[in-house]
Coordinates of C-alpha atoms and ligand atoms in Angstrom, one line a residue:
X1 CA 71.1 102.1 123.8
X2 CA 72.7 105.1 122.9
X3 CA 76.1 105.6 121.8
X4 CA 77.8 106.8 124.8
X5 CA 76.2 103.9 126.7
X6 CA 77.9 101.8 124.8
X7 CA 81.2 103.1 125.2
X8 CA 80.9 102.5 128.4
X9 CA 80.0 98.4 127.8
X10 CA 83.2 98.5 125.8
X11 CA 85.2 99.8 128.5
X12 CA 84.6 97.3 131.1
X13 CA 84.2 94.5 128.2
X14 CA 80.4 93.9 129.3
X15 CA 79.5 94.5 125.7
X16 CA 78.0 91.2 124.2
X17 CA 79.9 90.4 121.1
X18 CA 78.6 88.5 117.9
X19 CA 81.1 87.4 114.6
X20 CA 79.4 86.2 111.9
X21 CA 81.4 84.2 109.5
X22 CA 84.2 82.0 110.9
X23 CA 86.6 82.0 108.2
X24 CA 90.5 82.7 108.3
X25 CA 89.6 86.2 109.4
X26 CA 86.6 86.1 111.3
X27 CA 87.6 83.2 114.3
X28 CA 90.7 85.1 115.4
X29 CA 88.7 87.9 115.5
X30 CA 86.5 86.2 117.8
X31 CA 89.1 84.4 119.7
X32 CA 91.0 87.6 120.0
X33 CA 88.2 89.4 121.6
X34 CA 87.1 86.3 123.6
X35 CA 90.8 86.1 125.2
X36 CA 90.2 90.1 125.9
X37 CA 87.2 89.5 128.2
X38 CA 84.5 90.1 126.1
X39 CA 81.3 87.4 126.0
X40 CA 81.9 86.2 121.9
X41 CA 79.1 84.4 120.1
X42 CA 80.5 83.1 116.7
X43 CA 77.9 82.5 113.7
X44 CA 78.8 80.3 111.0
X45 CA 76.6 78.2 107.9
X46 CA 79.2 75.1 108.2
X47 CA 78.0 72.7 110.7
X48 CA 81.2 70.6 111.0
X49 CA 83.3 73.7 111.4
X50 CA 80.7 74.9 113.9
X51 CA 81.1 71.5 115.7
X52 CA 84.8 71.8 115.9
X53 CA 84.9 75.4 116.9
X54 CA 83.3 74.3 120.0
X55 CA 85.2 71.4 121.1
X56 CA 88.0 73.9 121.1
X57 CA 89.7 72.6 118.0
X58 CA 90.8 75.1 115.3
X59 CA 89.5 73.9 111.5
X60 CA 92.5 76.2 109.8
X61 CA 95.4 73.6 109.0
X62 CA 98.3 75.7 108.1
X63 CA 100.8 77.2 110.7
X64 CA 98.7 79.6 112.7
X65 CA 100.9 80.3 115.6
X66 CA 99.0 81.0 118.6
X67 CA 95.7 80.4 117.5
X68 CA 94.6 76.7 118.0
X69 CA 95.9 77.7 121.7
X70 CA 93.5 80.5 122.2
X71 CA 90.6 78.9 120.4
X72 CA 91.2 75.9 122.9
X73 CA 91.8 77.9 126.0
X74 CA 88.2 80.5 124.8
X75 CA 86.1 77.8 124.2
X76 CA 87.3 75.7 127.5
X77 CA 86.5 79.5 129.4
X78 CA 82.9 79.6 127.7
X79 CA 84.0 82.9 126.6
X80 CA 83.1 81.9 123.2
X81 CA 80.6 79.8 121.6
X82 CA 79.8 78.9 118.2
X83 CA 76.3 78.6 116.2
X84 CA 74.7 78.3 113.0
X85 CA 71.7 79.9 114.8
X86 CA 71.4 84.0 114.1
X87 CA 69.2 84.1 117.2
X88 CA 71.9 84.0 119.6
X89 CA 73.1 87.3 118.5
X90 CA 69.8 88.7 119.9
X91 CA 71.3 90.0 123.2
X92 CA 74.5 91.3 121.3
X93 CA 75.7 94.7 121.2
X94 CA 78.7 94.6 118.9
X95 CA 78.4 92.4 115.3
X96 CA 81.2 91.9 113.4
X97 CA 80.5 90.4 109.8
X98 CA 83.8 88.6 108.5
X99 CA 82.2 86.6 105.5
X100 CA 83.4 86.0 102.1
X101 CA 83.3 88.7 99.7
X102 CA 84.6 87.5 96.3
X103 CA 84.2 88.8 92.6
X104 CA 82.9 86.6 89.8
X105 CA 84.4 85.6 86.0
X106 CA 83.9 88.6 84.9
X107 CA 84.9 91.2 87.8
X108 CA 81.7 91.5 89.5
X109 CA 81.2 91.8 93.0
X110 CA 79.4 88.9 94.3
X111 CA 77.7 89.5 97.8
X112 CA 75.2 86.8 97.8
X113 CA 76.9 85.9 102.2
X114 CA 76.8 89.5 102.9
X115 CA 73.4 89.7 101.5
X116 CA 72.3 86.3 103.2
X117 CA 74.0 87.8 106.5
X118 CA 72.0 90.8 106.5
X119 CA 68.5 89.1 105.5
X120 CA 69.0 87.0 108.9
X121 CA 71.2 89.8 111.1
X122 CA 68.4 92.2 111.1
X123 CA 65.2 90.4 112.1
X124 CA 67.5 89.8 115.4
X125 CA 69.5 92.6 115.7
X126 CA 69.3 94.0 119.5
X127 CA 68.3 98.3 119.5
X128 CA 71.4 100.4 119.4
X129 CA 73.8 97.7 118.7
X130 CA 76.9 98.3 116.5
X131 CA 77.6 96.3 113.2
X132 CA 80.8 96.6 112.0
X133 CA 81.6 95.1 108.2
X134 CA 85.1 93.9 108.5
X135 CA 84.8 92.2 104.8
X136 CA 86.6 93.6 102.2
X137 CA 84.2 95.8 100.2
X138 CA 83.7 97.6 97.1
X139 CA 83.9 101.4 97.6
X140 CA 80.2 102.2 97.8
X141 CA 79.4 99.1 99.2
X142 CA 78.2 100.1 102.5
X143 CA 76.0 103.2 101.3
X144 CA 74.8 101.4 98.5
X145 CA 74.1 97.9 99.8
X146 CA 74.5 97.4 103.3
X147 CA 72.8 100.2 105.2
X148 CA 70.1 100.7 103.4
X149 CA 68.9 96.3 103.5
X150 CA 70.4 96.4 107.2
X151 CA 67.7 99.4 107.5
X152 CA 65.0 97.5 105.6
X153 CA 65.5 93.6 107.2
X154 CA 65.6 95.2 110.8
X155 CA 62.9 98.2 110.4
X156 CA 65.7 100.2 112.0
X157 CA 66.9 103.7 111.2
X158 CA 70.9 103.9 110.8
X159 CA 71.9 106.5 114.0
X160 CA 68.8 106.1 115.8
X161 CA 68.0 102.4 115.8
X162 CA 71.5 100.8 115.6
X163 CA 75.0 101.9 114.8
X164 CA 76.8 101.0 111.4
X165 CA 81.0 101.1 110.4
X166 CA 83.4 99.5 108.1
X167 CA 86.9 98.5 109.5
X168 CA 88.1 95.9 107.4
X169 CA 91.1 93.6 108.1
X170 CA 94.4 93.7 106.8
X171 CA 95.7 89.8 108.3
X172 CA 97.4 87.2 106.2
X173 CA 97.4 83.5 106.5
X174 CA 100.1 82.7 108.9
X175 CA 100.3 85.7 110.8
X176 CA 96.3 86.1 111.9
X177 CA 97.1 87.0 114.8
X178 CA 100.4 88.9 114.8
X179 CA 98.2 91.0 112.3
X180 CA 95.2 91.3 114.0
X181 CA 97.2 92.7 117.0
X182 CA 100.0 94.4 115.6
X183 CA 98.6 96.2 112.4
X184 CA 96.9 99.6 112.2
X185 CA 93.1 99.8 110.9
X186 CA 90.8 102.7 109.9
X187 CA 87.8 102.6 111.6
X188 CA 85.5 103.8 109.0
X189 CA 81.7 105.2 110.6
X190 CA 78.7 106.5 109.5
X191 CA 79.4 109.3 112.2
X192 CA 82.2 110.3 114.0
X193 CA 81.1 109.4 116.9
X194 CA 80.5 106.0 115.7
X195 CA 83.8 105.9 114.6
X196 CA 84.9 106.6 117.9
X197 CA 83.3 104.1 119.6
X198 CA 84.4 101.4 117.2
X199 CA 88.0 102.7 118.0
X200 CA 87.3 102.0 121.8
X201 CA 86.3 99.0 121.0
X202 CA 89.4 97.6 118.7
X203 CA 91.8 99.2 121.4
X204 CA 90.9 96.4 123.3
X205 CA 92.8 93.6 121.3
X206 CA 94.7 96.3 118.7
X207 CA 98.0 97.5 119.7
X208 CA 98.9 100.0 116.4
X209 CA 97.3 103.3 115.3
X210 CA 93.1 103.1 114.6
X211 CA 92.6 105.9 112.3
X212 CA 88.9 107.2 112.2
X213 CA 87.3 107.9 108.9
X214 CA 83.8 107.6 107.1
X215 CA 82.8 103.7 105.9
X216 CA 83.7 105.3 101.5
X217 CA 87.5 106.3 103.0
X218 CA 87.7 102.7 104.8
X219 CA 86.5 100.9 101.7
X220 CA 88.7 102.9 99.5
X221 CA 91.8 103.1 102.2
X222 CA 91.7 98.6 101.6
X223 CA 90.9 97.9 98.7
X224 CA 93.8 100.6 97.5
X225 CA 96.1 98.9 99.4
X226 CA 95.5 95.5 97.9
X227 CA 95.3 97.0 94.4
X228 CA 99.3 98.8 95.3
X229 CA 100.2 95.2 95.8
X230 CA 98.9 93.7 92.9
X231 CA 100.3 96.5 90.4
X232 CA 103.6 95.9 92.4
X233 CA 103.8 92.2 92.0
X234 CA 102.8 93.0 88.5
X235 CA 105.8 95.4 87.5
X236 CA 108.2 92.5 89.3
X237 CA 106.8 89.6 87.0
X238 CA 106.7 91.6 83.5
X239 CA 110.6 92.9 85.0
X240 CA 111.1 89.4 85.4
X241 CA 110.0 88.4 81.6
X242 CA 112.0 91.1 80.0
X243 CA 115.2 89.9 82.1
X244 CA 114.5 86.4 80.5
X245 CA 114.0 87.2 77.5
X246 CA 117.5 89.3 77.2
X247 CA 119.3 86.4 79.7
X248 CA 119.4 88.7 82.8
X249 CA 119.2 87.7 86.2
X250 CA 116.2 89.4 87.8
X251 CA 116.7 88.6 91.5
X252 CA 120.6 90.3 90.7
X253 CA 118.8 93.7 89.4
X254 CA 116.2 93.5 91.3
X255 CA 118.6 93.9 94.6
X256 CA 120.5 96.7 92.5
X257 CA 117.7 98.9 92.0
X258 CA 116.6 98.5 95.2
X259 CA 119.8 100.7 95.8
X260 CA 118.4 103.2 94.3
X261 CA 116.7 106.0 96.5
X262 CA 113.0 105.4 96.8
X263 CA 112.8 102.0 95.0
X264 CA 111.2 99.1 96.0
X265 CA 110.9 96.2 93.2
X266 CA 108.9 93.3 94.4
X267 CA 109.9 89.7 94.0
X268 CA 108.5 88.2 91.2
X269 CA 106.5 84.7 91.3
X270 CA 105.1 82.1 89.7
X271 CA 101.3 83.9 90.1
X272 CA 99.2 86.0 92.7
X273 CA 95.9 84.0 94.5
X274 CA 94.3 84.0 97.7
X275 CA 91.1 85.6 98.8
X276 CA 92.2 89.1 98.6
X277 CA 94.9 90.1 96.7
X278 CA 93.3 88.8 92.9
X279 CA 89.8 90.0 93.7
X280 CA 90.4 93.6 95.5
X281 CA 91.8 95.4 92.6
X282 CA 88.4 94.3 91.1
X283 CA 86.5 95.4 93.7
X284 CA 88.2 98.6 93.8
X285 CA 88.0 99.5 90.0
X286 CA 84.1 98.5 90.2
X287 CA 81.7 101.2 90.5
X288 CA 84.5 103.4 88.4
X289 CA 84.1 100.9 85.8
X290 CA 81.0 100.7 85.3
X291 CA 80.3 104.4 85.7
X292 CA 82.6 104.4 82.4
X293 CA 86.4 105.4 83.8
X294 CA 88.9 104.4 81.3
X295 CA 90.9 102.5 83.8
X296 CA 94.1 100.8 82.2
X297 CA 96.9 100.1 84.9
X298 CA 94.6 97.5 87.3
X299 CA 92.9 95.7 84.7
X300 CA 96.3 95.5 83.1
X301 CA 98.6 94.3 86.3
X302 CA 95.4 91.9 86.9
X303 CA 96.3 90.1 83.6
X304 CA 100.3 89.8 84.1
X305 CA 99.5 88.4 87.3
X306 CA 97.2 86.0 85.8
X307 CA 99.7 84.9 83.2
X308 CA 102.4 84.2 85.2
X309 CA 101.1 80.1 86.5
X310 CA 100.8 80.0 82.6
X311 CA 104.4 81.3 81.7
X312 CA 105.3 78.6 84.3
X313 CA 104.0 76.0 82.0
X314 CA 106.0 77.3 78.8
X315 CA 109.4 77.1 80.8
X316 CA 108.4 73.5 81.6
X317 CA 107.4 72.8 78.3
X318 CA 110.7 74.5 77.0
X319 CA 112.5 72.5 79.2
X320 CA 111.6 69.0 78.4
X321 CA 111.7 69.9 74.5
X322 CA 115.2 71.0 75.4
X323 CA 115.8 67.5 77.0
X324 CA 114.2 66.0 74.5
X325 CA 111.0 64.9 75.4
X326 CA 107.7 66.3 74.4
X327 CA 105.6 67.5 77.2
X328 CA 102.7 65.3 76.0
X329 CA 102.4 62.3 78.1
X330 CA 105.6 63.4 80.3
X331 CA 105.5 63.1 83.8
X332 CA 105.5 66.2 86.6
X333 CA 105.5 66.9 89.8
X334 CA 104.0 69.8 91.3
X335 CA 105.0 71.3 94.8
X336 CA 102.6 73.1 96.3
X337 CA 98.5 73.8 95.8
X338 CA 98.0 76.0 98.5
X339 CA 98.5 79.6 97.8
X340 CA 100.8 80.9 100.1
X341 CA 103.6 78.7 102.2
X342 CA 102.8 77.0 105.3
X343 CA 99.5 77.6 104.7
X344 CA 96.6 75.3 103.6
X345 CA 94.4 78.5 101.9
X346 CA 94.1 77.0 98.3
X347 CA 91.6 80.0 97.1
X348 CA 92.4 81.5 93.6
X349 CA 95.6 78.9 93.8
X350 CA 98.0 79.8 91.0
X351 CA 98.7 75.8 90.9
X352 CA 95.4 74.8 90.0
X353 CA 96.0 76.8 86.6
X354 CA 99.2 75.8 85.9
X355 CA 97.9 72.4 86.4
X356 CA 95.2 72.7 84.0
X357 CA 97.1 74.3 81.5
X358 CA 100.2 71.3 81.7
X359 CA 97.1 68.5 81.4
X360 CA 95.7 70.5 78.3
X361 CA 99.2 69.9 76.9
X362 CA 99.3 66.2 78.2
X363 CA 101.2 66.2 81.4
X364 CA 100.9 63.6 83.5
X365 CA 100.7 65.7 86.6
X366 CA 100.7 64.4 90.3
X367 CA 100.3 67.1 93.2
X368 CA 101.8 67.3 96.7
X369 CA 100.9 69.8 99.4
X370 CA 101.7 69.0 103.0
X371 CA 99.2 71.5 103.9
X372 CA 96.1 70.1 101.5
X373 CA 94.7 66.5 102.8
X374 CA 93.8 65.5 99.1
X375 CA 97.6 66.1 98.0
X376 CA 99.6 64.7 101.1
X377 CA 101.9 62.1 100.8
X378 CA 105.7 61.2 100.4
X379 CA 107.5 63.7 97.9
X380 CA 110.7 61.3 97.4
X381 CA 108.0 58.8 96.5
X382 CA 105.8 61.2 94.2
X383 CA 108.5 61.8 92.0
X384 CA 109.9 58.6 91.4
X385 CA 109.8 58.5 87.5
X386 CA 108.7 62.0 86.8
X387 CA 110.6 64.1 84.4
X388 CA 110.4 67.3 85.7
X389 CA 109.2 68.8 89.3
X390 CA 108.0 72.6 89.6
X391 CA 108.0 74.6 92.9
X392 CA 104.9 76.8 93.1
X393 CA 104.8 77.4 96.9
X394 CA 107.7 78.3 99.1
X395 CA 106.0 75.6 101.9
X396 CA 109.2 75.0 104.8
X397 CA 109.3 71.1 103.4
X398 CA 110.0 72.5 100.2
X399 CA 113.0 74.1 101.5
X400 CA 114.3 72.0 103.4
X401 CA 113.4 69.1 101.0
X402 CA 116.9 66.5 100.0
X403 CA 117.0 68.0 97.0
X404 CA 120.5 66.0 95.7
X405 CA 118.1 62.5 96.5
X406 CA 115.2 64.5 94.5
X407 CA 116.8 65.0 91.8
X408 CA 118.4 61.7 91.2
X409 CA 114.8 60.5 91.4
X410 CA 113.5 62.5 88.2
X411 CA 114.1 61.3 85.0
X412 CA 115.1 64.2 83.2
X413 CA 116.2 66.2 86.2
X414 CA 114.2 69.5 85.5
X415 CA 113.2 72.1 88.0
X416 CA 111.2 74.7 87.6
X417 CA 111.5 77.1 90.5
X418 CA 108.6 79.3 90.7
X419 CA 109.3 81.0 93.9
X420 CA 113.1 81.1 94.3
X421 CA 112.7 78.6 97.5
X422 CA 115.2 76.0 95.7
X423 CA 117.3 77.6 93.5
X424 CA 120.1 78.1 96.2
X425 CA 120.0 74.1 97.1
X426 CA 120.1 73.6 93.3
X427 CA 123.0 75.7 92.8
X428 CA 125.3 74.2 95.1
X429 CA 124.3 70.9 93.7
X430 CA 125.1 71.4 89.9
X431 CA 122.3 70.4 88.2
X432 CA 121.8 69.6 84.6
X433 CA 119.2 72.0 84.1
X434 CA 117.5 75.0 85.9
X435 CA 114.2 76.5 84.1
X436 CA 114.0 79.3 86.7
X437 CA 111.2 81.7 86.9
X438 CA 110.1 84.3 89.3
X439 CA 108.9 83.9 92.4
X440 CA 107.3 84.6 95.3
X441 CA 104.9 86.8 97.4
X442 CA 101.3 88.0 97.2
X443 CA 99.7 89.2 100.4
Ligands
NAD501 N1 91.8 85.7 104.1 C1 92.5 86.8 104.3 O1 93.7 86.7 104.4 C2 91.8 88.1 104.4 C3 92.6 89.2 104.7 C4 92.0 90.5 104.8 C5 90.7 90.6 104.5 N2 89.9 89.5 104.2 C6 88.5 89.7 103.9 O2 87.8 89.2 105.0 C7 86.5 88.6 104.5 C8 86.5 87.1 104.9 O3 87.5 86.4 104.3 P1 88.0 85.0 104.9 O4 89.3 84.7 104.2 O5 87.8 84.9 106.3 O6 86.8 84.1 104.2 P2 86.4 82.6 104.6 O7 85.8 82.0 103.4 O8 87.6 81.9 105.2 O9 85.4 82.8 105.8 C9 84.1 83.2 105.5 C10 83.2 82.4 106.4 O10 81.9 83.0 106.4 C11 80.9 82.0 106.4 N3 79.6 82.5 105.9 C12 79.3 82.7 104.6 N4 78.1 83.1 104.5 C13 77.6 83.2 105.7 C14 76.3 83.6 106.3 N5 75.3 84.0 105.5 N6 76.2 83.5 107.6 C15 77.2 83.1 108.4 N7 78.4 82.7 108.0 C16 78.6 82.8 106.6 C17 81.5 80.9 105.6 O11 81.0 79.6 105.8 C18 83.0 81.0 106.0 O12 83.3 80.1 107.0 C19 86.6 88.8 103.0 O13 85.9 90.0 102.6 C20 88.0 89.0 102.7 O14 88.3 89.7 101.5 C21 90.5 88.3 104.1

């Protein structure tokens, strides 16, 4: 099928549509499009999640408005249907491949699922159909890796046997959907023409600009806009450090220099994690770094994000020394594991490193996370007896937590604040000690 032939699928939705990788990114996707018209066949390696996809229930447990809705209402309409099997995407005209792309220990990009994806995609793929790589990729990525093995595993020419763009997503946990609607994309193509077709294509569900590009502007255009953040965030925390360590108040100057013409400080927070945001600045800087760049400013921002879960643990530590307690063998309770509030997304969790770093002191640490089945359970009851409680997640329970009752259960009455989603309940109820840090935001 030639291009213009497809166009015209798109446009009366008869164009068969395949997502492979059913993650927080790729089942809106496919629900979206599903709930446009379009026939969706979802492709995932996790059986169970498979399973639950097609009894209509969503597997995401954090507040997803909309979403377990229109999974339940696609599924019911057999406009989508879930598989581990890549033969159903034989028939399919559109792919979309949404699977993990993370970096390893030391940086690297690691594409062992978009590898896997395109060993199995191209034995099946259908003549003239359109893959789109919504992953977030290196810059080079699609040159260097994906077209040519999408060329080799399908025996396919790129423009003459099937169609190949990048347009990757810019959602968050919690808003998947608002996101995938509401935000502009650059629809990046090996052509123009392929660009314009994916633009056809994302008009159906997309209600904000599609900018066409080439697949290196795409890459670049997302994982820049990651990096921005992460450099941000970065300036905010080492802000936040130097008001500390001269006894300012950096939520107080950071509001006045936002007065100032053309600023925009951050919020600081107790640490950055997710899938994207500690990973794309990586995958950005890659090919640069290794072709030899002196880059400073990433790699830098990278490692003042990192420290912050750790600084976290010194103010505790400081704390209970000021109390007079060691924090060997004390007690504390830790509020929050997922990454991001409301949500149950505990990738790269800044938690899980302050947690390791307060048991290599000799904390006793418990964990509680409304969102995160292993760390359920009643908070009043969790922190019976502990000495000090840290907030690493701004989760609505937090918030609206009895705070007065909290803190008559802790021993030494110590809170650490690491996302400022307390500190205003604490004020008003005149604790003995506040260790606040930073706080918030990462996507
Ligand atoms: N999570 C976000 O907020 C977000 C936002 C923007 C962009 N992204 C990007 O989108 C991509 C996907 O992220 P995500 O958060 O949805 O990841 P995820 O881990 O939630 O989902 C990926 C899914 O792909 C599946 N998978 C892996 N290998 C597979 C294979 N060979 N065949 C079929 N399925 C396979 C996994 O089982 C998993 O369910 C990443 O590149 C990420 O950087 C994520």
């Amino acid at each position: 099928m030639d291009l213009a032939s497809l166009q015209e699928r798109i446009a009366t939705r008869d164009a068969k549509l395949g997502v492979i990788g059913l993650g927080y990114v790729g089942l809106p996707v496919a629900c979206l499009f599903a709930d446009a018209g379009f026939d969706v066949v979802g492709i995932d390696l996790k059986e169970k999640r498979i399973d639950r996809i097609n009894l209509g229930q969503s597997p995401i447990e954090g507040e997803e408005p909309g979403l377990a809705e229109m999974l339940e209402k696609v599924v019911a309409a057999n406009q989508l249907r879930a598989t581990t099997n890549y033969a159903a995407l034989a028939d399919r005209d559109v792919i979309t491949i949404n699977v993990e792309t993370p970096v390893d220990e030391d940086h690297v990009p690691r594409y062992k699922a978009l590898k896997s994806t395109l060993r199995h995609l191209g034995p099946v793929l259908k003549p003239g159909a359109l893959v789109i790589v919504e992953s977030t990729l290196a810059p080079g990525t699609m040159a260097d890796l994906v077209r040519p093995m999408l060329e080799e595993t399908s025996g396919k020419t790129v423009n003459q046997g099937f169609y190949l763009g990048h347009c990757p997503e810019r959602v968050m946990p919690g808003k998947l959907l608002a996101n995938l609607r509401g935000v502009s994309r650059v629809c990046g193509g090996e052509t123009p023409e392929t660009a314009e077709t994916m633009i056809a294509l994302y008009r159906h569900v997309v209600r904000a600009d599609l900018d066409p590009a080439n697949c290196v502007t795409a890459e670049l255009v997302k994982t820049t806009e990651n990096a921005y953040r992460d450099v941000n965030i970065a300036f905010a925390n080492e802000v936040a450090l130097i008001c500390e360590a001269v006894g300012g108040d950096v939520w107080k100057v950071r509001e006045l220099v936002n007065k100032s013409p053309g600023r925009n400080m951050l919020y600081p927070g107790a640490g950055v994690g997710g899938h994207c945001i500690p990973k794309d600045p990586w995958l950005l800087s890659y090919k640069a770094r290794v072709g030899g760049t002196p880059l400073r400013l990433i790699p830098a921002a990278r490692a003042v994000n990192d420290s912050m879960p750790l600084h976290v643990a010194s103010l505790a530590e400081r704390a209970l020394t000021e109390a007079g307690k060691t924090i060997a063998r004390s007690r504390i309770l830790v509020l929050g594991y997922a990454y991001l509030e409301d949500s149950d997304d505990t990738r790269n969790s800044p938690s899980a490193v302050l947690i390791e770093r307060l048991r290599e002191l000799g904390a006793e640490v418990t964990i509680h996370d409304p969102y995160v089945l292993e760390y359920q359970g009643n908070v009043h009851e969790m922190a019976e007896g502990c000495d000090a409680v840290v907030v690493m997640v701004r989760h609505r329970e937090y918030v609206g937590l009895n705070w007065a009752k909290l803190l008559a259960e802790i021993t030494e009455g110590i809170v650490i604040d690491g996302r400022r989603a307390v500190q205003a309940q604490l004020e008003s109820i005149q604790l003995r000690r506040i260790g606040t840090s930073p706080l918030a935001e990462d996507h």
